[in-house]
Coordinates of C-alpha atoms in Angstrom, one line a residue:
Chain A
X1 CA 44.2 -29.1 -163.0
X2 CA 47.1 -29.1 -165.1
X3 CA 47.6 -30.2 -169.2
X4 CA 51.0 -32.0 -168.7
X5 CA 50.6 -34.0 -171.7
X6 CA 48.4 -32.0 -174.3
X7 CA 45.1 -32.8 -175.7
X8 CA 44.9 -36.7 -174.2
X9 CA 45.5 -35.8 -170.7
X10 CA 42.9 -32.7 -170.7
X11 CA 40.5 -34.1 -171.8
X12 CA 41.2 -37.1 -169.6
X13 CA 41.1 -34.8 -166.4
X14 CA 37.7 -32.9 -167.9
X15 CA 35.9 -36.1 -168.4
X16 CA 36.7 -36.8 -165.0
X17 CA 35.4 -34.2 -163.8
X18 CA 32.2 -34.4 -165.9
X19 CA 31.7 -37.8 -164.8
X20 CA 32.4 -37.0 -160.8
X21 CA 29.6 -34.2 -161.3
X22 CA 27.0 -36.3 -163.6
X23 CA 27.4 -39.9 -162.1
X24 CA 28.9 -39.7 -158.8
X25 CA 26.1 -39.7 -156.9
X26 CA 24.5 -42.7 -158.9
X27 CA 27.8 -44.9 -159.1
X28 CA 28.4 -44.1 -155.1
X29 CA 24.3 -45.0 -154.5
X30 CA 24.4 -48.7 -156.3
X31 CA 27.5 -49.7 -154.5
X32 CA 26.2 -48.6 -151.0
X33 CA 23.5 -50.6 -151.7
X34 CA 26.3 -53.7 -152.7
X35 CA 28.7 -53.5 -149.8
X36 CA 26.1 -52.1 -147.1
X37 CA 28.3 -49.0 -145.8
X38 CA 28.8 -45.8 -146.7
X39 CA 32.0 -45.2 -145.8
X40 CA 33.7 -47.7 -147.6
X41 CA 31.6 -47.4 -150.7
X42 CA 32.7 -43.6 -150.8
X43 CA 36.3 -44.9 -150.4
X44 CA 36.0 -47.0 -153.3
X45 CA 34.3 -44.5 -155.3
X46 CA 36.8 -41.8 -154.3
X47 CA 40.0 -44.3 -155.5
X48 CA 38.4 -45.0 -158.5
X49 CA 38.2 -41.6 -159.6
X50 CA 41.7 -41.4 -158.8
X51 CA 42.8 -43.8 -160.6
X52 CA 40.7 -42.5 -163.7
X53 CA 42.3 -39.3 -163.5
X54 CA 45.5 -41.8 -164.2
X55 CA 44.7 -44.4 -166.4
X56 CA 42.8 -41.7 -169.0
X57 CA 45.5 -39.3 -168.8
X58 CA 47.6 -42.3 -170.0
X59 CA 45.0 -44.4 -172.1
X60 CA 42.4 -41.8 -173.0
X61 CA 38.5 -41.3 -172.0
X62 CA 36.6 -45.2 -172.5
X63 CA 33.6 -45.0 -174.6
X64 CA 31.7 -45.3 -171.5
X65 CA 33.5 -43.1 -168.7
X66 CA 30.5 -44.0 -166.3
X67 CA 30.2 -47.6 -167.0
X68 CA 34.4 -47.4 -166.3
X69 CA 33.7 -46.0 -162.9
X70 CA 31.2 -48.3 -162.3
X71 CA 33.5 -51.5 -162.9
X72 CA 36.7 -49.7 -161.2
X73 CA 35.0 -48.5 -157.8
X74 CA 33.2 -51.9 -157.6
X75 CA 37.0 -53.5 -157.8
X76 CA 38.1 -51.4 -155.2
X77 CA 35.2 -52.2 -152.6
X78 CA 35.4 -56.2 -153.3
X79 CA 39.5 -55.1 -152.2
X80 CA 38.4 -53.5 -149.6
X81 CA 35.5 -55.5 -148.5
X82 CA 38.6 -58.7 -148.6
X83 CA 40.2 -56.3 -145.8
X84 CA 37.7 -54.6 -143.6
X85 CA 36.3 -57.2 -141.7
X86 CA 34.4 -55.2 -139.4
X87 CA 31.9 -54.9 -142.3
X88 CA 28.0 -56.3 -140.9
X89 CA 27.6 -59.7 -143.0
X90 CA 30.8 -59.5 -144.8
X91 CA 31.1 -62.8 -147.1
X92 CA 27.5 -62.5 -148.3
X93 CA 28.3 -58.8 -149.6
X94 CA 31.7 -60.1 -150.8
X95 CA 30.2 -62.8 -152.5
X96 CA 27.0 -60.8 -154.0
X97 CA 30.0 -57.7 -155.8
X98 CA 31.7 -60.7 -156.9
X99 CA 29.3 -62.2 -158.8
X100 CA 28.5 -58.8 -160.2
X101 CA 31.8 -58.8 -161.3
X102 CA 32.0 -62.0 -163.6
X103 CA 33.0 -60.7 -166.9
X104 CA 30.8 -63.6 -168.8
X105 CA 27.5 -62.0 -167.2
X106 CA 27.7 -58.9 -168.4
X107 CA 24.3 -58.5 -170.0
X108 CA 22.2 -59.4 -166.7
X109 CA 24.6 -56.9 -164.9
X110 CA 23.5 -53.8 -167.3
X111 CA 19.6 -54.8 -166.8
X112 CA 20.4 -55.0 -163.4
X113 CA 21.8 -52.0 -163.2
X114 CA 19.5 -50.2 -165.3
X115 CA 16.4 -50.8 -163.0
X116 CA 18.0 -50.4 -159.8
X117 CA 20.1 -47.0 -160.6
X118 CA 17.1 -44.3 -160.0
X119 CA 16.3 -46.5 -156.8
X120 CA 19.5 -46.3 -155.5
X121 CA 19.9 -42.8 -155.8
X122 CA 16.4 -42.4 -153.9
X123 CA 17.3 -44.5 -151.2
X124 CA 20.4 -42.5 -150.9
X125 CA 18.9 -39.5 -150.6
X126 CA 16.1 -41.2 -147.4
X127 CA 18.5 -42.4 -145.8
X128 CA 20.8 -39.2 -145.9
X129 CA 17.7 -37.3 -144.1
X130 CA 16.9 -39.9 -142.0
X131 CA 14.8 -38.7 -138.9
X132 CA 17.1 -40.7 -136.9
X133 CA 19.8 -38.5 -137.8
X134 CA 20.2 -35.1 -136.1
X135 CA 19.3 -32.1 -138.7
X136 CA 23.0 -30.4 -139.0
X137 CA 23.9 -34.5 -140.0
X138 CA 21.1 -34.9 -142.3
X139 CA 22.5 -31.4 -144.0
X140 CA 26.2 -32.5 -143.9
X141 CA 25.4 -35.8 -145.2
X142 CA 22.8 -34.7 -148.2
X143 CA 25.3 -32.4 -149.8
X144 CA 28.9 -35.0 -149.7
X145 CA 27.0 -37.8 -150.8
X146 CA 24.7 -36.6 -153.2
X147 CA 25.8 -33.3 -153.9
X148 CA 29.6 -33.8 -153.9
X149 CA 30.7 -31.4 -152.2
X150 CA 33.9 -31.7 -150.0
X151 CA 34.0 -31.6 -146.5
X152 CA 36.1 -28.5 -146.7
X153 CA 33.4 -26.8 -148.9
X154 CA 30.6 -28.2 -146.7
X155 CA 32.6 -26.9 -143.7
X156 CA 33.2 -23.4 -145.4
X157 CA 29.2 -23.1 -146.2
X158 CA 27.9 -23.3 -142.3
X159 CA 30.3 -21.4 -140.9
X160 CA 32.5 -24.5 -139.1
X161 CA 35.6 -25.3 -139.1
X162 CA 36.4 -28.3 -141.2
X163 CA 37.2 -30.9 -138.5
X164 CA 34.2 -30.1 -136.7
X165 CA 32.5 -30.5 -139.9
X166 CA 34.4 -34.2 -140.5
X167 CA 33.5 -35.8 -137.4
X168 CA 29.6 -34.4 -138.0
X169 CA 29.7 -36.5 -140.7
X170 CA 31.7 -39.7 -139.6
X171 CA 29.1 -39.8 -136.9
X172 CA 26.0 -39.5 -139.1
X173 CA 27.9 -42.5 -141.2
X174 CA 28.7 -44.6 -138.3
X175 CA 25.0 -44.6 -136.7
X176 CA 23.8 -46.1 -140.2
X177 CA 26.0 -48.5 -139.6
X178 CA 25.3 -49.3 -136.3
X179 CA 21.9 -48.4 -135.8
X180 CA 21.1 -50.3 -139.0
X181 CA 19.3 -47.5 -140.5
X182 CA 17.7 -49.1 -143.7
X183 CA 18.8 -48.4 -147.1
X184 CA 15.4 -48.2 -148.6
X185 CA 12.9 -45.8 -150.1
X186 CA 10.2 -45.7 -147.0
X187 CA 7.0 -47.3 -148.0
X188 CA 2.9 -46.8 -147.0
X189 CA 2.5 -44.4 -144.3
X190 CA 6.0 -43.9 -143.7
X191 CA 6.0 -41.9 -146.8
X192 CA 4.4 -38.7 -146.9
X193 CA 6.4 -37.7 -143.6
X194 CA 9.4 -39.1 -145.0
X195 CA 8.7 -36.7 -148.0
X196 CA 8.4 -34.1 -146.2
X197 CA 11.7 -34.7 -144.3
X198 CA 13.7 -34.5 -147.7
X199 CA 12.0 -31.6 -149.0
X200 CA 12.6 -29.7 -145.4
X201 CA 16.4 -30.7 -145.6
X202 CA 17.0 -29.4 -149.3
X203 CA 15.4 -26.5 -148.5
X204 CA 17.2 -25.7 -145.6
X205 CA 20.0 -25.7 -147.7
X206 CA 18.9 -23.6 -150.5
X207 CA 18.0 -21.3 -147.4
X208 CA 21.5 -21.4 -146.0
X209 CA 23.1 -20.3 -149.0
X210 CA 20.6 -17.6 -149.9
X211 CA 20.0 -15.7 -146.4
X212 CA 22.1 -12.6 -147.0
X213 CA 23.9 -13.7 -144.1
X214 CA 27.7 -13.8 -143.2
X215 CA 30.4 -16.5 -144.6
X216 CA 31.8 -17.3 -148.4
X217 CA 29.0 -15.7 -150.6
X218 CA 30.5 -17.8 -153.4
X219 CA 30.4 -21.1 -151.9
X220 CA 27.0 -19.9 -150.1
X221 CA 25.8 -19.5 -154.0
X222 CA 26.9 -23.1 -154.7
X223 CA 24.3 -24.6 -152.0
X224 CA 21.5 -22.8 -153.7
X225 CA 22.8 -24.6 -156.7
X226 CA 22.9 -27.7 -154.9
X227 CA 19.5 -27.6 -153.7
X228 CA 17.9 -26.6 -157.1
X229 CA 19.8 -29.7 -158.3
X230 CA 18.9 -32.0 -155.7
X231 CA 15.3 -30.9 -155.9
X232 CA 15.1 -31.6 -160.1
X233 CA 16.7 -35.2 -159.1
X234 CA 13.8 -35.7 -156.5
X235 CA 11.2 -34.4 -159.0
X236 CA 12.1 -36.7 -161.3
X237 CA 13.0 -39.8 -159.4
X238 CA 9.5 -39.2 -157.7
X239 CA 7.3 -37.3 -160.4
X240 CA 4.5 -37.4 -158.7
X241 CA 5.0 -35.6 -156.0
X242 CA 3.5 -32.7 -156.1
X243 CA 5.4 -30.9 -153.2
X244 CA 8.4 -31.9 -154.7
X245 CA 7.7 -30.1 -157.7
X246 CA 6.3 -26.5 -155.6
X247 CA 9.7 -27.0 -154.1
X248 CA 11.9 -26.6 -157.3
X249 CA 9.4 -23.9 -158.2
X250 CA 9.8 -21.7 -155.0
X251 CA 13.8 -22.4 -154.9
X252 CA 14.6 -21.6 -158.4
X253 CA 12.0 -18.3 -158.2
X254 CA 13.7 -17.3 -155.2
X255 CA 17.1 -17.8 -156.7
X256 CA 16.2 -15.9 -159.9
X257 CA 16.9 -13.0 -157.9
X258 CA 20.2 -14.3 -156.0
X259 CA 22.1 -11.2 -158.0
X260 CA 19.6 -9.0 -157.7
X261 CA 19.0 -9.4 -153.9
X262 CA 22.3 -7.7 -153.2
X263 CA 23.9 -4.4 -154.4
X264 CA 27.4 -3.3 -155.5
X265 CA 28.2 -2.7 -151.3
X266 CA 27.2 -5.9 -150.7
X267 CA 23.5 -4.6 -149.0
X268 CA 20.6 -5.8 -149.7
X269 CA 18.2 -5.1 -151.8
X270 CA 14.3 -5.4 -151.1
X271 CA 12.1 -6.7 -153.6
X272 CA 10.0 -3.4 -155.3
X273 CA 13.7 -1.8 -155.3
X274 CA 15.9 -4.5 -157.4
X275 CA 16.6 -3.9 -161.0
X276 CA 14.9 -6.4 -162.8
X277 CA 17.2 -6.3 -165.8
X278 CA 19.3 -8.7 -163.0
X279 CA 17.1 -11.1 -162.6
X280 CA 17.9 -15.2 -164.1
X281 CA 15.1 -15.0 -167.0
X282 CA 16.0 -18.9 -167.6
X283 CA 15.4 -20.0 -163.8
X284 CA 12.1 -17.4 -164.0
X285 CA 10.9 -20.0 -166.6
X286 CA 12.0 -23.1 -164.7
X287 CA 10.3 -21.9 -161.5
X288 CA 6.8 -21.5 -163.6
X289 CA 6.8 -24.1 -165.6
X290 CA 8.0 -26.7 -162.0
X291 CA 5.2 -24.4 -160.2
X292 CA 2.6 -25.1 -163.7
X293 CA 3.3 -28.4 -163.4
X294 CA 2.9 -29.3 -159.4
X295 CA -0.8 -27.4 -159.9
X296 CA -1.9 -29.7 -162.2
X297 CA -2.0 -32.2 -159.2
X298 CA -4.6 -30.7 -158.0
X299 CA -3.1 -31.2 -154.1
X300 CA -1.9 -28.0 -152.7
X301 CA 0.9 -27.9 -150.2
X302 CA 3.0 -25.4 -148.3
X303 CA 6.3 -25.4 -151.0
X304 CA 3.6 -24.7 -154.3
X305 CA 1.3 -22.0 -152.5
X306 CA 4.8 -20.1 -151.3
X307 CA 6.4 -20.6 -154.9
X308 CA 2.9 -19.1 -156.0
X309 CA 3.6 -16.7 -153.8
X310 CA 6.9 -15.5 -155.7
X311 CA 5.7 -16.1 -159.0
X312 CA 3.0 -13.1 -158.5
X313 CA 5.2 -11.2 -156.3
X314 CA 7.2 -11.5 -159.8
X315 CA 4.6 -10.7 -161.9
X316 CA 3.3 -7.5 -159.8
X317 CA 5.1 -4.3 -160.4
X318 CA 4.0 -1.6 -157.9
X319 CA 0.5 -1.4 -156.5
X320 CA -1.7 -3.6 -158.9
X321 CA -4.7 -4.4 -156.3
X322 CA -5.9 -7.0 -157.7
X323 CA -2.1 -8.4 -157.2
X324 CA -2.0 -8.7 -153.9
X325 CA -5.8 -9.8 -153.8
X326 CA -4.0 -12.8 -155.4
X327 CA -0.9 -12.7 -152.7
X328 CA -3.4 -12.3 -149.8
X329 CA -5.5 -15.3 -151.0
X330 CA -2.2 -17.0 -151.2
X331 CA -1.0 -16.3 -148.0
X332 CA -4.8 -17.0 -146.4
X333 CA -4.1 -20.3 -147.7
X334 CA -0.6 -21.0 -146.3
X335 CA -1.7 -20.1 -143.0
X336 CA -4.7 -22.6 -143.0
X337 CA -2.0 -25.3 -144.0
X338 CA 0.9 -24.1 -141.8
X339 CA -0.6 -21.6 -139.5
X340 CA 2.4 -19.3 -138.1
X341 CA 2.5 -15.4 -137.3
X342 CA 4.6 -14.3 -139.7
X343 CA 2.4 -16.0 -142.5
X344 CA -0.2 -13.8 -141.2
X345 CA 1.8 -10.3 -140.7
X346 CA 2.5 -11.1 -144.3
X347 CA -1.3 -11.6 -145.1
X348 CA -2.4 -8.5 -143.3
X349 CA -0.1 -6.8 -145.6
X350 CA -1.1 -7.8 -149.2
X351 CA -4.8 -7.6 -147.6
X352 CA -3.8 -4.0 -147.1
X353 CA -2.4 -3.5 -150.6
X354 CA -5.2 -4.9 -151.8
X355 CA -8.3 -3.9 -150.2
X356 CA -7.5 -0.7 -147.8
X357 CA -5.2 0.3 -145.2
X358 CA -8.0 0.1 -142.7
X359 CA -8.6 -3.4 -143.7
X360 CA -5.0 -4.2 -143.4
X361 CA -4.8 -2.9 -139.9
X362 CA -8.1 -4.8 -138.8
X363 CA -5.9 -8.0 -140.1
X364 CA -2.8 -6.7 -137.7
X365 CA -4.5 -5.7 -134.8
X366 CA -4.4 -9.7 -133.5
X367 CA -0.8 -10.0 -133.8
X368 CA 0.5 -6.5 -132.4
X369 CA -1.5 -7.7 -129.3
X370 CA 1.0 -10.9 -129.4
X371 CA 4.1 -10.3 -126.7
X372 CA 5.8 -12.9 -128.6
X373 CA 6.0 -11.2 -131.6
X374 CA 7.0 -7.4 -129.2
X375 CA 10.7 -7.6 -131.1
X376 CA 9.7 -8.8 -134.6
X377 CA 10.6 -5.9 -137.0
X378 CA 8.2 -7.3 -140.1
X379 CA 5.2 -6.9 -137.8
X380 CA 6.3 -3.1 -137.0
X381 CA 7.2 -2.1 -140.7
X382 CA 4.0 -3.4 -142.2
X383 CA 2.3 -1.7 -139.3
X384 CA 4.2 1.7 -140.0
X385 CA 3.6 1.5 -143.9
X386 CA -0.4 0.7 -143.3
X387 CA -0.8 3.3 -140.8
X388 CA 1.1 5.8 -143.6
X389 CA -1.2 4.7 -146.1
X390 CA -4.2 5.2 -143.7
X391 CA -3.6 8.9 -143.0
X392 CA -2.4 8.0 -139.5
X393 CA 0.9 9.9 -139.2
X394 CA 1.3 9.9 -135.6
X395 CA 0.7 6.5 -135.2
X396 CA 2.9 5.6 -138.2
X397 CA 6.0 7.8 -136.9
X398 CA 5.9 6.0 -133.5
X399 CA 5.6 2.5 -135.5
X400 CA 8.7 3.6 -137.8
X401 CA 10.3 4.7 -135.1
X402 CA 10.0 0.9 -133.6
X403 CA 10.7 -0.7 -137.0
X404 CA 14.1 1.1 -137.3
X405 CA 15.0 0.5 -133.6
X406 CA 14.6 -3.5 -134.4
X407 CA 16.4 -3.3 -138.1
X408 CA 19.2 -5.5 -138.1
X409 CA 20.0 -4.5 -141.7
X410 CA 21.3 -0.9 -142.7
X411 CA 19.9 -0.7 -146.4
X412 CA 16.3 -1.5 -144.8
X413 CA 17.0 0.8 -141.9
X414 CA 17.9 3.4 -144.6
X415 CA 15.1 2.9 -146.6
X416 CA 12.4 3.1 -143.1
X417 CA 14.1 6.1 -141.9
X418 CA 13.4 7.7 -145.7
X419 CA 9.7 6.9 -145.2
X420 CA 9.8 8.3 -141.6
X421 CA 11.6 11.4 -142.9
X422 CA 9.3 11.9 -146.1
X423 CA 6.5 11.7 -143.3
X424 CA 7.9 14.2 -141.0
X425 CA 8.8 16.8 -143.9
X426 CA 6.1 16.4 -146.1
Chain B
X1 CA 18.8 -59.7 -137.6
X2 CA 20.3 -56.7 -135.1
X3 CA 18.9 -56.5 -131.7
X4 CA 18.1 -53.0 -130.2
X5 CA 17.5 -52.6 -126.6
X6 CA 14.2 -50.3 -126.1
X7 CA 15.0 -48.5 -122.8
X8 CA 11.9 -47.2 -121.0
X9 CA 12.3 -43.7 -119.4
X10 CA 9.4 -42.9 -117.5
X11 CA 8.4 -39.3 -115.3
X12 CA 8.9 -39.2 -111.5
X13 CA 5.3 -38.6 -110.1
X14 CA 4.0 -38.4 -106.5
X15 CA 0.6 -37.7 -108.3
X16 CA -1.8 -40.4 -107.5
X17 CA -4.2 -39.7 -110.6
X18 CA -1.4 -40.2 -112.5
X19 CA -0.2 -43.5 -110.8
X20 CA -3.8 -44.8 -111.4
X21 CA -3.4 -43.9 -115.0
X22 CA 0.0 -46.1 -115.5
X23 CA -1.6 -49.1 -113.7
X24 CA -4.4 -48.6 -116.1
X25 CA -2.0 -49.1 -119.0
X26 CA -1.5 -52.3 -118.2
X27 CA -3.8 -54.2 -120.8
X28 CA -1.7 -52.4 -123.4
X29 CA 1.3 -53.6 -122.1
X30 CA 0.2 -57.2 -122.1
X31 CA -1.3 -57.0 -125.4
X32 CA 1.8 -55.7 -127.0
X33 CA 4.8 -57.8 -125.4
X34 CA 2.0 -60.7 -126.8
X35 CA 2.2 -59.2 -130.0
X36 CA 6.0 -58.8 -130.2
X37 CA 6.3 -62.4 -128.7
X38 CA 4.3 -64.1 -132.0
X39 CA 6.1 -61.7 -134.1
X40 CA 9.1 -63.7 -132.6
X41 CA 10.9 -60.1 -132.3
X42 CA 11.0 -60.6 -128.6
X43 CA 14.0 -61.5 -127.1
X44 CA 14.1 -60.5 -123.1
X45 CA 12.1 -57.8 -121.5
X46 CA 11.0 -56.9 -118.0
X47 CA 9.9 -53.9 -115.6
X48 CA 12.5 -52.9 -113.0
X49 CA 11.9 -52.3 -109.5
X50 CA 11.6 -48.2 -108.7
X51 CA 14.6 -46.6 -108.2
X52 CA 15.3 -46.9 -104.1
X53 CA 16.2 -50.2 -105.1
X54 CA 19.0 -49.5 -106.8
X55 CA 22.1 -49.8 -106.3
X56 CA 25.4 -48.3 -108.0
X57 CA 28.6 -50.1 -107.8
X58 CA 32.1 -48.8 -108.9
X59 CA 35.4 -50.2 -108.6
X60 CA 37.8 -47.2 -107.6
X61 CA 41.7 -48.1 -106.5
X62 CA 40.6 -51.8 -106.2
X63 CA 37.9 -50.6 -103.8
X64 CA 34.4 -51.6 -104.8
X65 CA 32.5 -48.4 -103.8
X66 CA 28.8 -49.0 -103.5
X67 CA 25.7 -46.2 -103.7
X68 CA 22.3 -46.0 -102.6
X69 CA 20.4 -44.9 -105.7
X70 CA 20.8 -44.8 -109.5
X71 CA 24.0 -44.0 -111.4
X72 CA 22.2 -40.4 -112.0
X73 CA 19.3 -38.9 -111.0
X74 CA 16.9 -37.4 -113.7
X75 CA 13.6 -36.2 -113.7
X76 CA 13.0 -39.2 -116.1
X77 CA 14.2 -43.1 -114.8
X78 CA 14.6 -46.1 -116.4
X79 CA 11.6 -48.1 -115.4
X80 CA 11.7 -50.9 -117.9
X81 CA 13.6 -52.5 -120.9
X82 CA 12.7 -54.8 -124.1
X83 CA 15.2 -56.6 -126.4
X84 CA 14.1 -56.7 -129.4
X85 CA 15.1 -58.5 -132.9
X86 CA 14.1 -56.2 -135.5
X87 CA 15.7 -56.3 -139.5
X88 CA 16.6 -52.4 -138.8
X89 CA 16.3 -49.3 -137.2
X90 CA 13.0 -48.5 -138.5
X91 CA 11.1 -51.5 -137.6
X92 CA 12.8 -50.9 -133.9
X93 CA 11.8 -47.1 -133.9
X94 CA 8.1 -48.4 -135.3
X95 CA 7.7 -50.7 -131.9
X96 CA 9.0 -48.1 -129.5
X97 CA 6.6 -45.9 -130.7
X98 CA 4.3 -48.3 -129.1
X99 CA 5.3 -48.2 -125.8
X100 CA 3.3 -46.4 -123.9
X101 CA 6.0 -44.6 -122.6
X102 CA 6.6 -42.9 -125.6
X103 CA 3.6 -41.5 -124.6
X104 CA 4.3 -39.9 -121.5
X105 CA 8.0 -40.0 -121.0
X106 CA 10.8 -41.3 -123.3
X107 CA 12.2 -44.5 -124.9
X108 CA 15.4 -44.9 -126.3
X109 CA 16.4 -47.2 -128.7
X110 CA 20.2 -48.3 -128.7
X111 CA 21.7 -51.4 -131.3
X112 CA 23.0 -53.9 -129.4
X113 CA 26.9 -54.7 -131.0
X114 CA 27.1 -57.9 -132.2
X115 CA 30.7 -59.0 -130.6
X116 CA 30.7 -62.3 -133.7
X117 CA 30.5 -60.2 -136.6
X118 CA 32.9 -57.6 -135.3
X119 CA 36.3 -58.7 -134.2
X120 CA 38.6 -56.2 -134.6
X121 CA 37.8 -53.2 -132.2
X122 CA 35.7 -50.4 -133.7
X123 CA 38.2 -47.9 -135.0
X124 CA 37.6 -44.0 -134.8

């Protein structure tokens, strides 16, 4: 961004760009909900942000650089709307943005505009995870309408290459348009699944940017940002929604960590091992007080009992038993909510921690019966460390042994062959 | 109001027990093309013949080429369609839940374009 003309034309370009982060999303939402198609309401959006970055170089910031954006991308969609007449019922729409736009009714406008705005952005954000929409769509989707990203960004993120990434989108755009998929916040029983749909698509993205997987690690850090953001918008567009809550809670406890989770090589670094003086003290205190707050409810779900999970996994340092008595109840819980094996490898574990090796290993015994789970290391590290902490060195050498064969990751591969070594030696 | 055609894939099956069971859907399927019919969401429906009745036409080099059979055979065939007038996508997905096919096989759900309200060609 460059400073051309001084003081007037920076400050232009940086309210700009504080308004595009603060009010895109909402300005973008109301006029979908006006003109009935997203691509042409981002159009509009997109030009009158471009022409802001103009006229306020020139003129200077307005008193109210939202309410400007407002009036200017509505302009451009009645232009467009004139234009594109493949629009589904064009001259009511038309009609409808231009009696929005009458200059002599601008007080019914604002209280209009007031009540609808949080609305909007909620039906934005249903309709962007729409069932009807493949998941990699619902993803795409989420973060360039709501989160702002560009496609480029979006692209760079997941690992595709950017047209790839543009016609994912165009698609997902298109079928709301001709599919008619309602621009509405889902009522009755429709809700709670719906709910759920959201949460899972935010927190697939939060989990995209923090698996220590490959790709931009900086633009990889900006979808956990994304997420955590999206997820405060949802927690306050839908307070009571307890899951919605957990979810902020478990993202920004995870996240706390982001810097700690990896070390100056790039490896990663497993929980008891991180140096705490690294971790985000200010997200700690979001996480609890978003985790605090979705208790309250008094309605458990799968996002708060994990986010639980990391706020005493946060709280423990070392082998505090009655800790993990805590985790393992935790755990017990998640699995009677979302039963799955690795809940309960992770259950067996803090059980272990908590009350015994041997009663540990009577929790494991199920699941290293389970041929489906033959290649999954967790199961075969647990089962090494319990079997170490039981006194049973052959068994755990054999079970280290497995672990390291199945170790896709060289600092955890280092740190199972110490533990096989310290076994073997001492 | 956009109308969606609800196709109706059913499952191939030689099994008799199974046949029995479709023919013993059929109260359902009265009851609900009633209930779409006062809901005034019906606009054409009907069951098709099975499959060896079909037959595939295609126009190649001014030839009309014709073939015994579907266009493709899958393990699933189209046994049946409804046209229904629904506000959006939702209320159309809501009714094909219905079906029983959804049950046993699979329905699709397709928007039907609406040629007056779109002249220009749908660009890319």
């Amino acid at each position: 961004m460059t400073a051309r003309n001084g003081d007037a034309s920076s400050a232009g370009d940086a309210a700009a760009v504080k308004v595009f982060r603060d009010e895109r999303a909402a300005v973008l939402a109301t006029l979908i909900r006006y003109v009935g198609d997203f691509q042409l309401a981002e159009e509009a959006v997109q030009d009158a942000f471009e022409s802001a970055l103009v006229t306020w170089r020139r003129d200077g910031v307005p008193a109210n650089p939202g309410a400007w954006i407002t009036v200017a991308a509505r302009r451009r969609a009645i232009d467009r709307l004139r234009r594109e007449r493949s629009v589904a019922d064009r001259a009511e729409r038309l009609a409808a943005l231009l009696r929005l736009d009458q200059p002599e009714h601008p007080a019914a406008d604002q209280v209009d505009e007031a009540d609808e705005i949080g609305d909007d952005r909620l039906r934005l954000i249903f309709t962007c995870c729409h069932p009807a929409l493949d998941m990699p769509a619902r993803v795409a989707l989420t973060l360039r309408m709501l989160g702002g990203l560009t496609t480029g960004e979006i692209a760079r993120a997941f690992l595709v290459a950017e047209p790839t990434m543009g016609k994912r989108i165009v698609r997902a755009k298109r079928k709301i348009a001709d599919a008619r998929i309602p621009y509405r916040v889902p009522a009755g029983e429709d809700l709670p699944g719906r709910v759920r749909g959201v949460l899972r698509v935010l927190y697939l993205i939060f989990n995209e940017g923090y698996s220590a997987g490959t790709g931009d690690r900086l633009v990889r850090g900006e979808l956990c940002d994304e997420a955590i953001r999206l997820g405060r918008l949802l927690c306050e567009l839908m307070p009571g929604e307890p899951e919605a809550w957990g979810l902020v809670g478990l993202m920004t406890l995870h996240d706390a960590r982001r810097a700690a989770r990896v070390d100056g090589l790039g490896g990663y670094v497993a929980l008891p091992d991180q140096d705490r003086s690294l971790w985000d003290e200010d997200r700690i205190t979001e996480g609890m007080r978003a985790l605090e707050h979705a208790v309250r409810f008094g309605r458990p779900g799968p996002y708060q009992l994990q986010a639980a999970i990391a706020a005493a996994h946060l709280q423990t340092s070392g082998d505090d038993p009655a800790s993990w008595a805590r985790i393992a109840d935790l755990y017990e819980a998640l699995d009677a909510l979302t039963p799955s094996p690795v809940v309960r490898v992770n259950h067996a574990a803090a059980v272990g921690f908590a009350y015994g090796a041997a009663a540990g290993l009577e929790r494991l015994a199920p699941l290293l019966g389970d041929p489906a789970l033959e290649r999954y290391q967790p199961l075969h590290a647990t089962h090494a460390e319990l079997l170490r902490r039981a006194g049973e060195v052959t068994g755990a050498v054999r079970a280290y042994r497995r672990a390291i064969d199945l170790s896709e990751n060289a600092v955890e591969r280092a740190e199972l062959v110490r533990r096989l070594e310290s076994l073997t030696t001492g | 109001m956009p109308d969606y055609m609800v196709l109706l894939y059913a499952p191939h099956t030689d099994d008799s027990e199974q046949q029995v069971d479709r023919w013993a859907e059929m109260p359902l399927w009265l009851e609900l093309t009633e209930n779409l019919r006062e809901a005034g969401l019906l606009v054409a429906h009907g069951p098709l013949h099975p499959v060896t009745a079909a037959t595939t036409v295609r126009v190649r080099g001014g030839e009309t080429e014709l073939t015994d059979g579907p266009f493709a055979t899958t393990k699933e065939f189209l046994a049946g369609y409804y046209v229904l007038r629904c506000a959006d996508l939702d209320e159309a997905l809501r009714h094909a839940a219905r079906m029983p096919t959804a049950r046993h096989g699979s329905v699709e759900v397709r928007p039907i374009m609406d040629l007056s309200e779109s002249p220009a060609a749908p660009g890319v």
